[in-house]
Amino acid sequence: MSDLYLSHPVRRIREDPVAGESVSLVVELDDDDRLDELAATVTDLDGSVDRDLGFSAHLVVLPQPAVDDLCELDGVVRIETAETLSLGIEPEAADGVGDE
């Protein structure tokens, strides 16, 4: 599993998770045929696979203490926090702020 890329925030969460806190992650697989295995593992870790992001990447939400276990899953090649990457999601403007 030496080819696994973890962003710096994911490494910090893996080393020092906060109990009771969840994290949104972008998990990239080496092959989309492993999606069922990813979904089963994430479910077992009390998390969810929330969205297919394309290019074998998936939005996953799970408790911080489960990140270490997720990193051990075969077929995972990259894990980053969802906040690290732009997912093309624009937050709705509140009270007209940002509206023109």
PDB file of C-alpha atoms in Angstrom:
ATOM      1  CA  MET A   1       0.000   0.000   0.000  1.00  0.00           C
ATOM      2  CA  SER A   2       3.009   2.287  -0.398  1.00  0.00           C
ATOM      3  CA  ASP A   3       1.339   4.027  -3.368  1.00  0.00           C
ATOM      4  CA  LEU A   4      -1.431   5.507  -1.189  1.00  0.00           C
ATOM      5  CA  TYR A   5      -1.480   9.319  -1.256  1.00  0.00           C
ATOM      6  CA  LEU A   6      -2.848  11.047   1.842  1.00  0.00           C
ATOM      7  CA  SER A   7      -3.200  14.815   2.047  1.00  0.00           C
ATOM      8  CA  HIS A   8      -1.610  16.491   5.058  1.00  0.00           C
ATOM      9  CA  PRO A   9      -4.983  17.022   6.816  1.00  0.00           C
ATOM     10  CA  VAL A  10      -5.848  13.336   6.358  1.00  0.00           C
ATOM     11  CA  ARG A  11      -2.474  12.319   7.809  1.00  0.00           C
ATOM     12  CA  ARG A  12      -3.105  14.543  10.833  1.00  0.00           C
ATOM     13  CA  ILE A  13      -6.614  13.120  11.315  1.00  0.00           C
ATOM     14  CA  ARG A  14      -5.248   9.594  10.980  1.00  0.00           C
ATOM     15  CA  GLU A  15      -2.606  10.241  13.649  1.00  0.00           C
ATOM     16  CA  ASP A  16      -4.787  12.261  16.031  1.00  0.00           C
ATOM     17  CA  PRO A  17      -8.518  11.743  15.364  1.00  0.00           C
ATOM     18  CA  VAL A  18     -11.128  13.640  17.346  1.00  0.00           C
ATOM     19  CA  ALA A  19     -13.691  11.291  18.893  1.00  0.00           C
ATOM     20  CA  GLY A  20     -17.246  12.255  18.039  1.00  0.00           C
ATOM     21  CA  GLU A  21     -16.237  14.265  14.954  1.00  0.00           C
ATOM     22  CA  SER A  22     -16.857  13.237  11.347  1.00  0.00           C
ATOM     23  CA  VAL A  23     -14.884  14.156   8.262  1.00  0.00           C
ATOM     24  CA  SER A  24     -15.798  14.437   4.573  1.00  0.00           C
ATOM     25  CA  LEU A  25     -13.229  12.785   2.335  1.00  0.00           C
ATOM     26  CA  VAL A  26     -12.598  12.328  -1.349  1.00  0.00           C
ATOM     27  CA  VAL A  27     -11.505   8.724  -1.813  1.00  0.00           C
ATOM     28  CA  GLU A  28     -10.027   7.647  -5.140  1.00  0.00           C
ATOM     29  CA  LEU A  29      -9.986   3.975  -6.077  1.00  0.00           C
ATOM     30  CA  ASP A  30      -7.625   2.235  -8.476  1.00  0.00           C
ATOM     31  CA  ASP A  31     -10.668   0.635 -10.126  1.00  0.00           C
ATOM     32  CA  ASP A  32     -14.391   1.430  -9.900  1.00  0.00           C
ATOM     33  CA  ASP A  33     -15.014  -2.319  -9.579  1.00  0.00           C
ATOM     34  CA  ARG A  34     -13.952  -1.845  -5.944  1.00  0.00           C
ATOM     35  CA  LEU A  35     -16.849   0.527  -5.168  1.00  0.00           C
ATOM     36  CA  ASP A  36     -18.917  -2.204  -3.490  1.00  0.00           C
ATOM     37  CA  GLU A  37     -15.967  -3.050  -1.240  1.00  0.00           C
ATOM     38  CA  LEU A  38     -15.490   0.646  -0.402  1.00  0.00           C
ATOM     39  CA  ALA A  39     -19.196   1.063   0.376  1.00  0.00           C
ATOM     40  CA  ALA A  40     -19.263  -2.035   2.605  1.00  0.00           C
ATOM     41  CA  THR A  41     -16.149  -0.952   4.503  1.00  0.00           C
ATOM     42  CA  VAL A  42     -17.390   2.607   4.992  1.00  0.00           C
ATOM     43  CA  THR A  43     -20.765   1.307   6.207  1.00  0.00           C
ATOM     44  CA  ASP A  44     -18.979  -1.002   8.669  1.00  0.00           C
ATOM     45  CA  LEU A  45     -17.071   2.069   9.912  1.00  0.00           C
ATOM     46  CA  ASP A  46     -20.379   3.921  10.559  1.00  0.00           C
ATOM     47  CA  GLY A  47     -19.919   6.177   7.557  1.00  0.00           C
ATOM     48  CA  SER A  48     -21.493   6.686   4.146  1.00  0.00           C
ATOM     49  CA  VAL A  49     -20.495   6.995   0.510  1.00  0.00           C
ATOM     50  CA  ASP A  50     -22.451  10.101  -0.432  1.00  0.00           C
ATOM     51  CA  ARG A  51     -21.602  10.748  -4.046  1.00  0.00           C
ATOM     52  CA  ASP A  52     -19.740   9.549  -7.119  1.00  0.00           C
ATOM     53  CA  LEU A  53     -17.431  12.381  -8.159  1.00  0.00           C
ATOM     54  CA  GLY A  54     -16.248  10.770 -11.389  1.00  0.00           C
ATOM     55  CA  PHE A  55     -12.753   9.591 -12.283  1.00  0.00           C
ATOM     56  CA  SER A  56     -13.015   6.769  -9.680  1.00  0.00           C
ATOM     57  CA  ALA A  57     -13.385   9.306  -6.850  1.00  0.00           C
ATOM     58  CA  HIS A  58     -16.137   9.197  -4.236  1.00  0.00           C
ATOM     59  CA  LEU A  59     -17.296  11.535  -1.480  1.00  0.00           C
ATOM     60  CA  VAL A  60     -17.189   9.641   1.821  1.00  0.00           C
ATOM     61  CA  VAL A  61     -18.253  10.819   5.275  1.00  0.00           C
ATOM     62  CA  LEU A  62     -17.093   8.887   8.322  1.00  0.00           C
ATOM     63  CA  PRO A  63     -16.029   9.331  11.952  1.00  0.00           C
ATOM     64  CA  GLN A  64     -12.479  10.638  12.314  1.00  0.00           C
ATOM     65  CA  PRO A  65     -11.312   7.592  14.322  1.00  0.00           C
ATOM     66  CA  ALA A  66     -12.259   5.389  11.321  1.00  0.00           C
ATOM     67  CA  VAL A  67      -9.885   7.157   8.904  1.00  0.00           C
ATOM     68  CA  ASP A  68      -6.990   4.866   9.853  1.00  0.00           C
ATOM     69  CA  ASP A  69      -9.063   1.780   8.999  1.00  0.00           C
ATOM     70  CA  LEU A  70     -10.151   3.283   5.682  1.00  0.00           C
ATOM     71  CA  CYS A  71      -6.505   3.852   4.763  1.00  0.00           C
ATOM     72  CA  GLU A  72      -5.893   0.104   5.036  1.00  0.00           C
ATOM     73  CA  LEU A  73      -8.503  -0.775   2.376  1.00  0.00           C
ATOM     74  CA  ASP A  74      -7.025  -2.392  -0.742  1.00  0.00           C
ATOM     75  CA  GLY A  75      -7.606  -0.430  -3.909  1.00  0.00           C
ATOM     76  CA  VAL A  76      -7.588   3.033  -2.343  1.00  0.00           C
ATOM     77  CA  VAL A  77      -4.948   5.171  -4.045  1.00  0.00           C
ATOM     78  CA  ARG A  78      -5.749   8.671  -2.748  1.00  0.00           C
ATOM     79  CA  ILE A  79      -7.569  10.240   0.196  1.00  0.00           C
ATOM     80  CA  GLU A  80      -8.015  13.965   0.701  1.00  0.00           C
ATOM     81  CA  THR A  81     -10.403  16.010   2.768  1.00  0.00           C
ATOM     82  CA  ALA A  82     -13.336  17.266   0.727  1.00  0.00           C
ATOM     83  CA  GLU A  83     -12.494  20.786   1.864  1.00  0.00           C
ATOM     84  CA  THR A  84      -9.048  20.447   0.260  1.00  0.00           C
ATOM     85  CA  LEU A  85     -10.529  19.980  -3.188  1.00  0.00           C
ATOM     86  CA  SER A  86     -12.972  22.193  -5.030  1.00  0.00           C
ATOM     87  CA  LEU A  87     -15.969  20.012  -5.723  1.00  0.00           C
ATOM     88  CA  GLY A  88     -17.703  22.622  -7.853  1.00  0.00           C
ATOM     89  CA  ILE A  89     -20.304  23.147  -5.159  1.00  0.00           C
ATOM     90  CA  GLU A  90     -21.322  26.735  -4.694  1.00  0.00           C
ATOM     91  CA  PRO A  91     -22.890  27.537  -1.339  1.00  0.00           C
ATOM     92  CA  GLU A  92     -26.192  29.350  -1.543  1.00  0.00           C
ATOM     93  CA  ALA A  93     -25.939  33.046  -0.855  1.00  0.00           C
ATOM     94  CA  ALA A  94     -27.417  33.949   2.519  1.00  0.00           C
ATOM     95  CA  ASP A  95     -29.752  36.918   2.745  1.00  0.00           C
ATOM     96  CA  GLY A  96     -28.869  38.046  -0.752  1.00  0.00           C
ATOM     97  CA  VAL A  97     -25.164  38.379  -0.037  1.00  0.00           C
ATOM     98  CA  GLY A  98     -23.314  37.883  -3.271  1.00  0.00           C
ATOM     99  CA  ASP A  99     -26.450  38.418  -5.386  1.00  0.00           C
ATOM    100  CA  GLU A 100     -26.221  41.022  -8.076  1.00  0.00           C
TER     101      GLU A 100
END
